[in-house]
CSV table of C-alpha atoms in Angstrom, one decimal:
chain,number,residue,atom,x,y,z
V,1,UNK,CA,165.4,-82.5,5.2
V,2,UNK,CA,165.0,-84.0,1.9
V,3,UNK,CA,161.5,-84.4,0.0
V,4,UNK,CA,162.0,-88.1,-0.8
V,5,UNK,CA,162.1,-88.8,3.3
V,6,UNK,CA,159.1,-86.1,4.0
V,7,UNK,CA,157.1,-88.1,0.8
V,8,UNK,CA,157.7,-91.4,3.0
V,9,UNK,CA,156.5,-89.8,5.9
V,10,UNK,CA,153.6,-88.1,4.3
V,11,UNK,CA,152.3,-91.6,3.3
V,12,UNK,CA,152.5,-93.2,7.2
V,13,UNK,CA,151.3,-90.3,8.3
V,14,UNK,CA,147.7,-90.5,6.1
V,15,UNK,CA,147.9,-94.0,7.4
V,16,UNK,CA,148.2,-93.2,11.0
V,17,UNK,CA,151.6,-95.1,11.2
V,18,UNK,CA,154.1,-92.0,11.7
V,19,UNK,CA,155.5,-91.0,15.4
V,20,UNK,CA,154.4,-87.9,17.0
V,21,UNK,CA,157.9,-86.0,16.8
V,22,UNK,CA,158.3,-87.0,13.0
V,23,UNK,CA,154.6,-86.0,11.9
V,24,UNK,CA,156.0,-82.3,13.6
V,25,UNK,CA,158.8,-82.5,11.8
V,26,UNK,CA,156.8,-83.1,8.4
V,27,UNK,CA,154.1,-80.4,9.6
V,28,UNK,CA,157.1,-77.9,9.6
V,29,UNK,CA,158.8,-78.9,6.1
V,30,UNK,CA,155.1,-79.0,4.5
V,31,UNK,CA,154.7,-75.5,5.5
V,32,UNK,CA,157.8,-74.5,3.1
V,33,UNK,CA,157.8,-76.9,0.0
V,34,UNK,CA,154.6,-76.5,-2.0
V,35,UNK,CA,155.6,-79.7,-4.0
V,36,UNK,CA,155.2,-81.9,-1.1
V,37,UNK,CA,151.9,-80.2,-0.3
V,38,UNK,CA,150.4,-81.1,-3.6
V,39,UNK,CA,152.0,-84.8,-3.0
V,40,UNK,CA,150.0,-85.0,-0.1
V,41,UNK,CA,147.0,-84.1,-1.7
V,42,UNK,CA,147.5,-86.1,-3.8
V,43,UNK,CA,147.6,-89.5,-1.7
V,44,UNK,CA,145.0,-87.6,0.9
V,45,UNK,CA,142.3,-87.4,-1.9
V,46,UNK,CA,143.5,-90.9,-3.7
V,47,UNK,CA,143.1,-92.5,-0.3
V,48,UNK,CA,139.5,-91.0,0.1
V,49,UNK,CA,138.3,-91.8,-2.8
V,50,UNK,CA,138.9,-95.2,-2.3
V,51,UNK,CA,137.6,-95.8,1.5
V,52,UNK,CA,134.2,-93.3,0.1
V,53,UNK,CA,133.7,-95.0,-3.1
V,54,UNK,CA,135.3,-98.4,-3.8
V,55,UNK,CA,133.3,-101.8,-4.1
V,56,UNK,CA,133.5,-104.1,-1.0
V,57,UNK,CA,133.1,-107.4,-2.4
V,58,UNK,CA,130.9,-109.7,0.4
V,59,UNK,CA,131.0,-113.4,0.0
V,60,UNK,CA,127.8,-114.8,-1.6
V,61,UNK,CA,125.8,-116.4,0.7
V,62,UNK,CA,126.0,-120.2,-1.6
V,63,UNK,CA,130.1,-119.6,-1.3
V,64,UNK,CA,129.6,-119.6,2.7
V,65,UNK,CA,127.2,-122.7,2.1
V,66,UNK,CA,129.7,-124.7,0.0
V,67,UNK,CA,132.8,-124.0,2.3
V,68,UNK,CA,130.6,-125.3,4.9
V,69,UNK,CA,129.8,-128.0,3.5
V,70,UNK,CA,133.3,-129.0,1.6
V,71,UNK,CA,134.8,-128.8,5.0
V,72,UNK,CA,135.8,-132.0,6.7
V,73,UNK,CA,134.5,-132.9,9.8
V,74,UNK,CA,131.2,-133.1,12.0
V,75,UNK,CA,129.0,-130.5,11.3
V,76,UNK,CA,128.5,-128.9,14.5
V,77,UNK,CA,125.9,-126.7,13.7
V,78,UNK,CA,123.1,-128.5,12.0
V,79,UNK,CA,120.0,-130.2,13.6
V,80,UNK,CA,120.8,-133.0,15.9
V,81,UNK,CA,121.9,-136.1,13.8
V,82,UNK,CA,121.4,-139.7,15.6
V,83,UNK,CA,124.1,-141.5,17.8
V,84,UNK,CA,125.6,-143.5,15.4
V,85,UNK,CA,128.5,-144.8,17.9
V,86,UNK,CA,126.0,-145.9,20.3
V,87,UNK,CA,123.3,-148.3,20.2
V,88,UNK,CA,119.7,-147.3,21.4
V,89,UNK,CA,119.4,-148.9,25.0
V,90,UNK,CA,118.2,-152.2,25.3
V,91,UNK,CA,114.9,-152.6,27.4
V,92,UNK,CA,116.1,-154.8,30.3
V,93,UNK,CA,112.7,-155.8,31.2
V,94,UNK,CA,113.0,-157.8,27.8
V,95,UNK,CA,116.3,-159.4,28.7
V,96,UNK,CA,115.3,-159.9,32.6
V,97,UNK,CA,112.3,-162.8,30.9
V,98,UNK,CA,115.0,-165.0,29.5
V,99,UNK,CA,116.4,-165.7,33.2
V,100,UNK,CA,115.7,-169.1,34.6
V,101,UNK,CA,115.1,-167.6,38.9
V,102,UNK,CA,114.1,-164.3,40.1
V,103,UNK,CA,118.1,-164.0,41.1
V,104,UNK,CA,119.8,-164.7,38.2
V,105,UNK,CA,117.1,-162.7,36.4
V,106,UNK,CA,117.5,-159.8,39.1
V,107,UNK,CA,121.3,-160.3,37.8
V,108,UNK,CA,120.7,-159.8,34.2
V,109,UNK,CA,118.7,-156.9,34.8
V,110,UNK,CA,121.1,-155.3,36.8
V,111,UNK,CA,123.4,-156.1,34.1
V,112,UNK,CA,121.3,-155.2,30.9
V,113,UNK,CA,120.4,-151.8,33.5
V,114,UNK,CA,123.9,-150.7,33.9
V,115,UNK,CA,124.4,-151.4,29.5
V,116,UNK,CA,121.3,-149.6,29.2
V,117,UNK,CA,122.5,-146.6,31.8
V,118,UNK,CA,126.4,-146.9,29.9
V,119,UNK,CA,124.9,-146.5,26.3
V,120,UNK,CA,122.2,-143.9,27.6
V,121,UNK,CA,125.4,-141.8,28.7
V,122,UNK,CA,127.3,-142.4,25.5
V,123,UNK,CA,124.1,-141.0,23.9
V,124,UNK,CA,123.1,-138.4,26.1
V,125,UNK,CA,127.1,-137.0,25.7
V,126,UNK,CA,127.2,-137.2,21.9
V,127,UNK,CA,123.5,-136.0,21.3
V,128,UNK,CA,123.9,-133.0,24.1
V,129,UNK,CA,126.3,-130.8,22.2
V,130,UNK,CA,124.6,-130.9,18.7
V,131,UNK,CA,121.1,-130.5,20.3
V,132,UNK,CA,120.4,-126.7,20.3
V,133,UNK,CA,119.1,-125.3,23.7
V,134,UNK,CA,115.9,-123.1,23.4
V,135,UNK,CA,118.8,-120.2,23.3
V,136,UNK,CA,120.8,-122.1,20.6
V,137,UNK,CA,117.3,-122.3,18.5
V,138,UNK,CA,116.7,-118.7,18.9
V,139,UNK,CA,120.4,-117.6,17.7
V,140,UNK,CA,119.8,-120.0,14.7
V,141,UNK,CA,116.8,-117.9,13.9
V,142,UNK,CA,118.3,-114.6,14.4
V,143,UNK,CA,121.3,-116.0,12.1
V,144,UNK,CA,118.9,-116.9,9.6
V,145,UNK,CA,117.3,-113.7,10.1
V,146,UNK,CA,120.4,-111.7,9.6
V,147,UNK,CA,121.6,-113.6,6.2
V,148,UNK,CA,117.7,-113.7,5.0
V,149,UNK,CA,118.1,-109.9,5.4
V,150,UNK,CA,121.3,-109.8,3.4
V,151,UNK,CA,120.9,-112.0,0.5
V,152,UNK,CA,117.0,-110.2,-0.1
V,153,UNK,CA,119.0,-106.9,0.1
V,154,UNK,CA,115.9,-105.9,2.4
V,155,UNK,CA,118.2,-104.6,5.9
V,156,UNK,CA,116.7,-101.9,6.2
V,157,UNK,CA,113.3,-100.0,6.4
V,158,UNK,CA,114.4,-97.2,7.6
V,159,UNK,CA,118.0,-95.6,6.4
V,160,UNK,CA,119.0,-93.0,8.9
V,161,UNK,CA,121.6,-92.8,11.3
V,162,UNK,CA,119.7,-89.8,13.3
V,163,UNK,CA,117.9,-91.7,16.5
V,164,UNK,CA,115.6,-88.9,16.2
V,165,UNK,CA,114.2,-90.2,13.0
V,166,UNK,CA,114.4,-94.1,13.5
V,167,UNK,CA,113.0,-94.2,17.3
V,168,UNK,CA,109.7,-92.4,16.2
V,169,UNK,CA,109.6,-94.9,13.0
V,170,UNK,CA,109.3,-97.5,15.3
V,171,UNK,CA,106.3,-96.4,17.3
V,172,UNK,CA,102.9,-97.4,15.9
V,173,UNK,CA,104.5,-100.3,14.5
V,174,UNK,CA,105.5,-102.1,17.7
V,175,UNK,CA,103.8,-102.1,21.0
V,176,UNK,CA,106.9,-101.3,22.3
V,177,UNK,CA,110.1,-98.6,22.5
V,178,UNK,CA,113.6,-99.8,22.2
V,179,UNK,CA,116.2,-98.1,22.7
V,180,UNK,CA,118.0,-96.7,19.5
V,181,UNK,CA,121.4,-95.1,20.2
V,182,UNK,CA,124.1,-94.2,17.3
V,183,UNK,CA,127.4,-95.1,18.8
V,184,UNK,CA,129.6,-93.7,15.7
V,185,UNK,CA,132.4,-92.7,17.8
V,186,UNK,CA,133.0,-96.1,19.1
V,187,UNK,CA,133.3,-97.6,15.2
V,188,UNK,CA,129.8,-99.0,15.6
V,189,UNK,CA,127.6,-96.6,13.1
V,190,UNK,CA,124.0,-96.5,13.1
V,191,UNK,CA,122.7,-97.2,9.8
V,192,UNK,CA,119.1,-97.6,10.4
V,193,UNK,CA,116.4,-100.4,11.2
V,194,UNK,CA,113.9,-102.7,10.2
V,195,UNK,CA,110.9,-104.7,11.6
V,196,UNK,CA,111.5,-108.5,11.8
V,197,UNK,CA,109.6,-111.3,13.2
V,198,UNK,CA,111.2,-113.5,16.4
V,199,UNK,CA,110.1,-115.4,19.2
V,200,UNK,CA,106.5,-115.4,17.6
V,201,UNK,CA,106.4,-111.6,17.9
V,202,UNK,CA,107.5,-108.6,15.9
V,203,UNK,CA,111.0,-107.6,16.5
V,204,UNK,CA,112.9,-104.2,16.1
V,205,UNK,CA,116.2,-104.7,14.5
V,206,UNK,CA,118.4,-101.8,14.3
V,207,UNK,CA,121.2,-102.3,12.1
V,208,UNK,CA,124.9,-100.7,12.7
V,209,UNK,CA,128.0,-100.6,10.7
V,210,UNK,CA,131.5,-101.5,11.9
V,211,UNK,CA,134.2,-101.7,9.2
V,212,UNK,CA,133.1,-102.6,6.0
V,213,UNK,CA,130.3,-105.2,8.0
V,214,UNK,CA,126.6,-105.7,9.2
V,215,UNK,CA,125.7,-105.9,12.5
V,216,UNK,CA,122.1,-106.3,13.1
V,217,UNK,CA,120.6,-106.2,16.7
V,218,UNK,CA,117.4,-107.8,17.5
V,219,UNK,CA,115.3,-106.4,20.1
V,220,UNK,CA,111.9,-106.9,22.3
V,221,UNK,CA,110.9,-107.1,25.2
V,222,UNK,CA,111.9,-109.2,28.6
V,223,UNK,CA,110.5,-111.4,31.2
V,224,UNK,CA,113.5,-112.5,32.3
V,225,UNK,CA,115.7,-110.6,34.7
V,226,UNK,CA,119.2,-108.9,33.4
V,227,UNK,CA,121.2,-111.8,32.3
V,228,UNK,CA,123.9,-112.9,29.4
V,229,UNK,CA,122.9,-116.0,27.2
V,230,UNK,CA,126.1,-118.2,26.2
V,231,UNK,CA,127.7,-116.7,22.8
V,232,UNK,CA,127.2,-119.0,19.4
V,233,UNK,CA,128.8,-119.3,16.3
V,234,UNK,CA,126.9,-120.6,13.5
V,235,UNK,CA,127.9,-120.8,9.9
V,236,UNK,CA,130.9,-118.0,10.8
V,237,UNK,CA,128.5,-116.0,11.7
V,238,UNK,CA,128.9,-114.8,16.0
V,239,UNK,CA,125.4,-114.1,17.7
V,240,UNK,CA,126.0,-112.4,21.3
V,241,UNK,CA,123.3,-110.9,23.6
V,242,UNK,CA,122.0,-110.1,26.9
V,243,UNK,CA,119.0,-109.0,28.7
V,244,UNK,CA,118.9,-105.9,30.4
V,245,UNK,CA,116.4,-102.9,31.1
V,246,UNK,CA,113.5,-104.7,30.5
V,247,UNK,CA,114.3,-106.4,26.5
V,248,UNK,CA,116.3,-108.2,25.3
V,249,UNK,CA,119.4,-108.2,23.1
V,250,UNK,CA,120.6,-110.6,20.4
V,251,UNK,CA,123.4,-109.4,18.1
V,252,UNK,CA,124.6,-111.4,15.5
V,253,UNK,CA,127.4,-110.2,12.4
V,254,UNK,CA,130.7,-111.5,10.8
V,255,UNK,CA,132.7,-109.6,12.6
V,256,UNK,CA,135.0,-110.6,15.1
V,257,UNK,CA,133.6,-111.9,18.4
V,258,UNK,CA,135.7,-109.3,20.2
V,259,UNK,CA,134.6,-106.4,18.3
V,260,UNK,CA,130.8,-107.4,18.7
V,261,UNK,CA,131.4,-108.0,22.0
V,262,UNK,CA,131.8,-104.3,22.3
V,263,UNK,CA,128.8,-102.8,21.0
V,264,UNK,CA,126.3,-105.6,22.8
V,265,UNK,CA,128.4,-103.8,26.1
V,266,UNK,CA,127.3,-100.6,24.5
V,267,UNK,CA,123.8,-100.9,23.9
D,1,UNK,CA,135.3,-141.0,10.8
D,2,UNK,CA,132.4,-138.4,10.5
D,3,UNK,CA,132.3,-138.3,14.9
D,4,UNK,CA,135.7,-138.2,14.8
D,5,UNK,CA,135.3,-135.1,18.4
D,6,UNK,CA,138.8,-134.0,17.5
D,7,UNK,CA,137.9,-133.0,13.7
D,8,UNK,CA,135.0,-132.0,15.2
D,9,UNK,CA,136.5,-130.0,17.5
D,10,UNK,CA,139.2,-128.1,15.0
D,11,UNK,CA,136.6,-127.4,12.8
D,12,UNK,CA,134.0,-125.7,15.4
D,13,UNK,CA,137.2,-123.8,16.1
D,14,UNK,CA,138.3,-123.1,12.2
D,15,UNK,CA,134.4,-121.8,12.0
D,16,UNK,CA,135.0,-119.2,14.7
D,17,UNK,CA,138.2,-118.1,14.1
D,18,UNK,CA,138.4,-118.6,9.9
D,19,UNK,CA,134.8,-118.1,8.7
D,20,UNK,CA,134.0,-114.7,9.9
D,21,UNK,CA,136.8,-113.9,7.4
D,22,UNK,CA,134.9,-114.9,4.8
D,23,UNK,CA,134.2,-111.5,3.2
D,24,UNK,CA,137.6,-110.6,3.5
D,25,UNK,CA,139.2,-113.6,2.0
D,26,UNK,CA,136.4,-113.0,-1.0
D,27,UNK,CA,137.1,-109.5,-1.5
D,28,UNK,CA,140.6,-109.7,-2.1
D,29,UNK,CA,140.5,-112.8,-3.8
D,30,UNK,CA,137.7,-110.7,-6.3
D,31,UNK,CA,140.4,-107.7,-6.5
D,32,UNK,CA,143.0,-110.0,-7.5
D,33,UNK,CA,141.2,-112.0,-9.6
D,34,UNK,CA,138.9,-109.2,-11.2
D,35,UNK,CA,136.0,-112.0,-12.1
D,36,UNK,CA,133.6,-113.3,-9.0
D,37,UNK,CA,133.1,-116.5,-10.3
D,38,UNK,CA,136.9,-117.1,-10.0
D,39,UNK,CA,137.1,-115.8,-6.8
D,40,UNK,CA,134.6,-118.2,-5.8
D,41,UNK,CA,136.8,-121.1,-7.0
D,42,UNK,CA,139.9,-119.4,-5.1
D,43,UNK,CA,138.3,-118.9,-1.9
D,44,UNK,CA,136.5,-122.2,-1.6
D,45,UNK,CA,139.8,-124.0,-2.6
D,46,UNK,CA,141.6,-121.2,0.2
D,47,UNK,CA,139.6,-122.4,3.0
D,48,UNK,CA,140.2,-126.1,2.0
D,49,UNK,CA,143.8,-125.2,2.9
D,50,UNK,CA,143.7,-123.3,5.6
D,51,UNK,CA,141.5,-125.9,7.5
D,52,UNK,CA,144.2,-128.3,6.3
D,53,UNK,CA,146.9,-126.0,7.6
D,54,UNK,CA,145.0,-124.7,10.8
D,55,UNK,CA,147.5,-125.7,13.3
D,56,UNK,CA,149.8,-123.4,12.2
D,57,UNK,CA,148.1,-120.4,13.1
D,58,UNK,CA,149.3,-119.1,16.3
D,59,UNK,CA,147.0,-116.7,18.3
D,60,UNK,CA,143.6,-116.1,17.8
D,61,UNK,CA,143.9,-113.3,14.8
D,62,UNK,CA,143.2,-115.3,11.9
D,63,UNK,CA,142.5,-112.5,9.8
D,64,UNK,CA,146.3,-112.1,8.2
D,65,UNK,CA,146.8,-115.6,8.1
D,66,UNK,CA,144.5,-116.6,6.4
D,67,UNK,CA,144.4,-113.5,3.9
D,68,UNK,CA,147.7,-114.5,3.0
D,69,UNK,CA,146.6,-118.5,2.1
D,70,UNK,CA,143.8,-116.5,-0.1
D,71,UNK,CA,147.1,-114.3,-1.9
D,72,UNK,CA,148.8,-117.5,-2.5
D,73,UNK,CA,146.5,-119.6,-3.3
D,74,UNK,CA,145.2,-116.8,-6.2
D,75,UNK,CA,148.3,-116.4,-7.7
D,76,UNK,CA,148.8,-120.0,-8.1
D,77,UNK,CA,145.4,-120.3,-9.7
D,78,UNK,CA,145.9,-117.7,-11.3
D,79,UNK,CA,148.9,-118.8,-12.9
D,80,UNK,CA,147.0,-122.5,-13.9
D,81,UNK,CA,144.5,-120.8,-15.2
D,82,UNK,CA,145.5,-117.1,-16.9
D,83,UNK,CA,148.4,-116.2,-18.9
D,84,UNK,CA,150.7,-114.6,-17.1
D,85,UNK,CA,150.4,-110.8,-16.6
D,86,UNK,CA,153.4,-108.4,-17.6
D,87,UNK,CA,155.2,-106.6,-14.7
D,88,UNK,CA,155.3,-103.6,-14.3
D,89,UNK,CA,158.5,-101.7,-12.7
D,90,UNK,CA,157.7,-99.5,-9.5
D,91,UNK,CA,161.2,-97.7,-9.0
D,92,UNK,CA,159.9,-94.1,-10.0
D,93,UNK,CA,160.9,-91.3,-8.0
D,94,UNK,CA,157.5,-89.7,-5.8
D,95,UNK,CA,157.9,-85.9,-7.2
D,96,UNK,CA,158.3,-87.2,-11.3
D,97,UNK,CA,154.5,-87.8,-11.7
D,98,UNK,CA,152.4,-84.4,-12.8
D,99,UNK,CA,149.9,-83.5,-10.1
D,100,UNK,CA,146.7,-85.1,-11.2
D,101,UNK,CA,144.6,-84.2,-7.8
D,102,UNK,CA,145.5,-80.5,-8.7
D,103,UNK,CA,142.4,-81.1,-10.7
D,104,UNK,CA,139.3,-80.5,-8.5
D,105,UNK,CA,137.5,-81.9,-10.9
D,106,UNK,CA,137.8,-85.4,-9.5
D,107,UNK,CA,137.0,-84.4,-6.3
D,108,UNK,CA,133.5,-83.6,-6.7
D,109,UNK,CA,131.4,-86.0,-5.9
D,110,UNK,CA,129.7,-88.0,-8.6
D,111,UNK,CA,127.5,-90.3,-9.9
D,112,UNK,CA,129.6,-92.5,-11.8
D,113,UNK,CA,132.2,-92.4,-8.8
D,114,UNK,CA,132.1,-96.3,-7.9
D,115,UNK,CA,132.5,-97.1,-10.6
D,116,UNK,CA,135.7,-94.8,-11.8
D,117,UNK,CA,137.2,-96.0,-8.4
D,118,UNK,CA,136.4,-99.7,-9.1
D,119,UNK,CA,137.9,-99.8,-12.7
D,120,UNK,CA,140.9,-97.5,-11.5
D,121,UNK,CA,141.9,-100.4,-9.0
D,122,UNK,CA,141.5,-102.9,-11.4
D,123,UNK,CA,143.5,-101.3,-13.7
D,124,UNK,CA,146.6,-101.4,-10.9
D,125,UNK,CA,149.2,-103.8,-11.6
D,126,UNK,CA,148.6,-106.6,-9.0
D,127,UNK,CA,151.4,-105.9,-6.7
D,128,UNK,CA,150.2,-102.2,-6.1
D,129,UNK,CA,146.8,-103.6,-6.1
D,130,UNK,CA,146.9,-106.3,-3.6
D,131,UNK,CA,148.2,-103.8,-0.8
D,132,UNK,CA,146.0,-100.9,-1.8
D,133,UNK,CA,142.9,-103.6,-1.1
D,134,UNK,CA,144.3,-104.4,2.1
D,135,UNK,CA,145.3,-101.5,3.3
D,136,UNK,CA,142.3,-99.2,2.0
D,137,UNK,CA,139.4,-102.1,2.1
D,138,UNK,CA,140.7,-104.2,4.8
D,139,UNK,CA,142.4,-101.9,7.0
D,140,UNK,CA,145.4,-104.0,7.8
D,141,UNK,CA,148.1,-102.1,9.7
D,142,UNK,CA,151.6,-101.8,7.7
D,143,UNK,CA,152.6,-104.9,9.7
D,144,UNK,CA,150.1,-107.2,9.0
D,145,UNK,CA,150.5,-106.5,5.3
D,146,UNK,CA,153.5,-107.0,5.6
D,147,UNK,CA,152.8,-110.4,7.0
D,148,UNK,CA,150.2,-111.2,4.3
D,149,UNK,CA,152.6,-110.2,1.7
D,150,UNK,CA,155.9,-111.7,2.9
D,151,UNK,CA,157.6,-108.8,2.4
D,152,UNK,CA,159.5,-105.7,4.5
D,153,UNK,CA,157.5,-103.3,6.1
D,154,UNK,CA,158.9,-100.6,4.2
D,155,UNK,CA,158.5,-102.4,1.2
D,156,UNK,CA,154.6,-102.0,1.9
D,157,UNK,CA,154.8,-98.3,2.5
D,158,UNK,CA,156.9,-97.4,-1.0
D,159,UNK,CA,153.3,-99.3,-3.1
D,160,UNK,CA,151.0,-98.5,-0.9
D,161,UNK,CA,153.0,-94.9,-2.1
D,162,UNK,CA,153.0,-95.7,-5.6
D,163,UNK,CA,149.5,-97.4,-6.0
D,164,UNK,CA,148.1,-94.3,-4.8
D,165,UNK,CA,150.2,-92.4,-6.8
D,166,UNK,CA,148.5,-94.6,-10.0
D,167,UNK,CA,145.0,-94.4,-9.0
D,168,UNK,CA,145.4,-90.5,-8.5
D,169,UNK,CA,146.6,-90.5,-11.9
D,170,UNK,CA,143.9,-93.1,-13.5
D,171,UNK,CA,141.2,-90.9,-11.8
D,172,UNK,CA,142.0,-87.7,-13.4
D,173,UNK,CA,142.5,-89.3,-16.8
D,174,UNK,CA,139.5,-88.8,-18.9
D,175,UNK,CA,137.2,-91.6,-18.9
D,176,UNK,CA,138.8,-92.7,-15.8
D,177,UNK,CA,141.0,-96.1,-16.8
D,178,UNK,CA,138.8,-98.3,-17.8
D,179,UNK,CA,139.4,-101.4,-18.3
């Protein structure tokens, strides 16, 4: 076969995109031509260089901030912002004096009651999803964590993908031992940890690399029984966690729901 | 109106499905663009877009999509704003270029490494450095590039070919293209 196909099929093979019995047919013809050997080389070590050494260009933090807020719409995220569609309720008992008998006053109240009980609900459904549950809070704070950690450059105290080296660092700085596994092979790399501060105690973070991203998972201690807290998204940033063996779990990264989905199954 | 729950509603769902992106859309746009303060300008003005054409993304992989409103978007900035870059022709045949990673020298590891990789991307005429980002950076399939890109498939392969082909070259010129 020609070198011009074997080239093409040199280049979706480095990329993982050429068929089994093709890449055998290359494997043979690359045995024999020495010119499409040193093509390959070529793209193998070009390609390298650039997934080893290139710059990955994050989004400064003030860019995410001015999206946000250049986007139309109610912002879902921030602290709870007054009904403005609905009135406060009325205090019946203030309406109820105005009536001449006891009936017709027992009528207004009712009424005034069931205006009070309508605009209570109006208010109740417009304030409920904007007010952050004790859960909501806490993945506001382990978002803030996470981009606090990124924009100081401080992520990690300790840089080592070895669990041998960062479970020991942790001992004698918190009063207790999390579990730190490296789970590489899944796409989800250890890159080391740090200490942060959550939940009015000191937290361990360990901090994992997927892609060209960040996930940070925040650690310590349960009371609770095994369970899964609802999933948020704040600011584009996905926070996902559970509690189980005894601590608990809060994950939070840019990367895709999904794909953090997967390592808070792992851990 | 600012209660509006169906703009509030497509924009929760724009926030989960567009912003995670955010780095993504930023990096290319700072490849293209090869200045951060204009890639600023192109993404912000991106996302405007894409929240304005939101309905027309189908599934929930938003990734593409909206990497190729970042593309277009640039290049029409671009254009407003720069003078327009020569072209440069990419019908070469694979086996006329010398062998430049022949040289080990540019394999070993070194210091200055980033940031010979970095200006040898810059230096890449855009078409050959828009799918070397997004292939290499972004690890988008063939397909999905192809998407992005609006063209064939094999299009995609032939300068993701060639674009390695230039960087091999930059890489082992002395100094490493700068630019």
């Amino acid at each position: 076969m020609d070198c011009e196909e074997m080239c093409r099929r040199i280049v979706l093979a480095l990329d993982g995109e050429l068929d089994a019995p093709a890449e055998a047919a290359l494997d043979a013809h690359l045995e024999a031509c020495p010119a499409c050997r040193q093509f390959r080389q070529t793209h193998a070590t070009a390609r390298a260089a650039l997934r080893r050494a290139a710059s990955y260009h994050r989004a400064p933090l003030s860019l995410r901030e001015a999206i946000a807020g250049a986007l139309p719409g109610a912002a879902v995220d921030d602290e709870p912002r007054p009904a403005v569609s609905a009135p406060p309720p009325r205090r019946p008992v203030a309406r109820a004096g105005r009536g001449s008998g006891w009936f017709f006053g027992w009528r207004l109240l009712n009424g005034a009651g069931l205006v009070a009980a309508a605009c209570a609900a109006i208010a109740l459904a417009v304030l409920l999803p904007q007010r952050p549950s004790a859960d909501g809070r806490l993945a506001e704070a382990v978002v803030a964590a996470h981009a606090r950690a990124q924009l100081t450059g401080h992520a990690l105290d300790v840089a080592s993908s070895d669990r041998h080296t960062v479970k020991p660092w942790f001992s004698g700085r918190l009063d207790f031992s999390p579990p730190v596994r490296d789970f590489g092979e899944r796409g989800f790399s250890l890159a080391g940890a740090r200490l942060d501060y959550l939940e009015r105690r000191a937290v361990a973070v360990l901090v994992y690399r997927h892609r060209q991203h960040v996930i940070d998972v925040f650690i310590w201690p349960a009371d609770e029984t095994a369970q899964r807290p609802p999933a948020h998204t704040l600011q584009g940033y996905h926070v996902l966690g559970k509690t189980a063996s005894g601590m608990n779990f809060r994950a939070v990264s840019d990367v895709e729901a999904d794909d953090l989905q997967q390592l808070v199954d792992l851990l | 109106m600012a209660d509006d729950p169906n703009l509030s509603s497509r924009r929760a769902r724009f926030e989960a499905l567009a912003l995670p992106h955010l780095d993504a859309a930023f990096n290319l746009a700072r490849w293209l663009a090869r200045d951060s303060d204009d890639a600023r300008d192109i993404v912000q003005e991106a996302f405007l877009r894409a929240f304005d054409a939101f309905d027309g993304l189908r599934g929930d992989n938003a990734r593409p999509w909206l990497l190729a409103i970042v593309r277009n978007t640039c290049f029409t900035w671009l254009a407003h704003n720069r003078e327009a870059r020569g072209q440069v022709s990419y019908e070469e045949s694979q086996h006329a270029q010398s062998d430049p990673a022949a040289d080990p020298a540019w394999l070993a590891l070194r210091a200055d490494e980033r940031q010979r990789v970095d200006a040898a991307i810059a230096h890449l005429p855009p078409e050959f450095r828009e799918v070397v980002v997004l292939r290499e950076l972004e690890d988008l399939s063939y397909k999905e590039i192809a998407g992005v890109l609006s063209i064939p498939v094999g299009t995609v392969m032939s300068r993701l070919a060639r674009g390695r082909h230039l960087l091999a070259r930059y890489l082992t010129a002395d100094g490493g293209g700068e630019l």
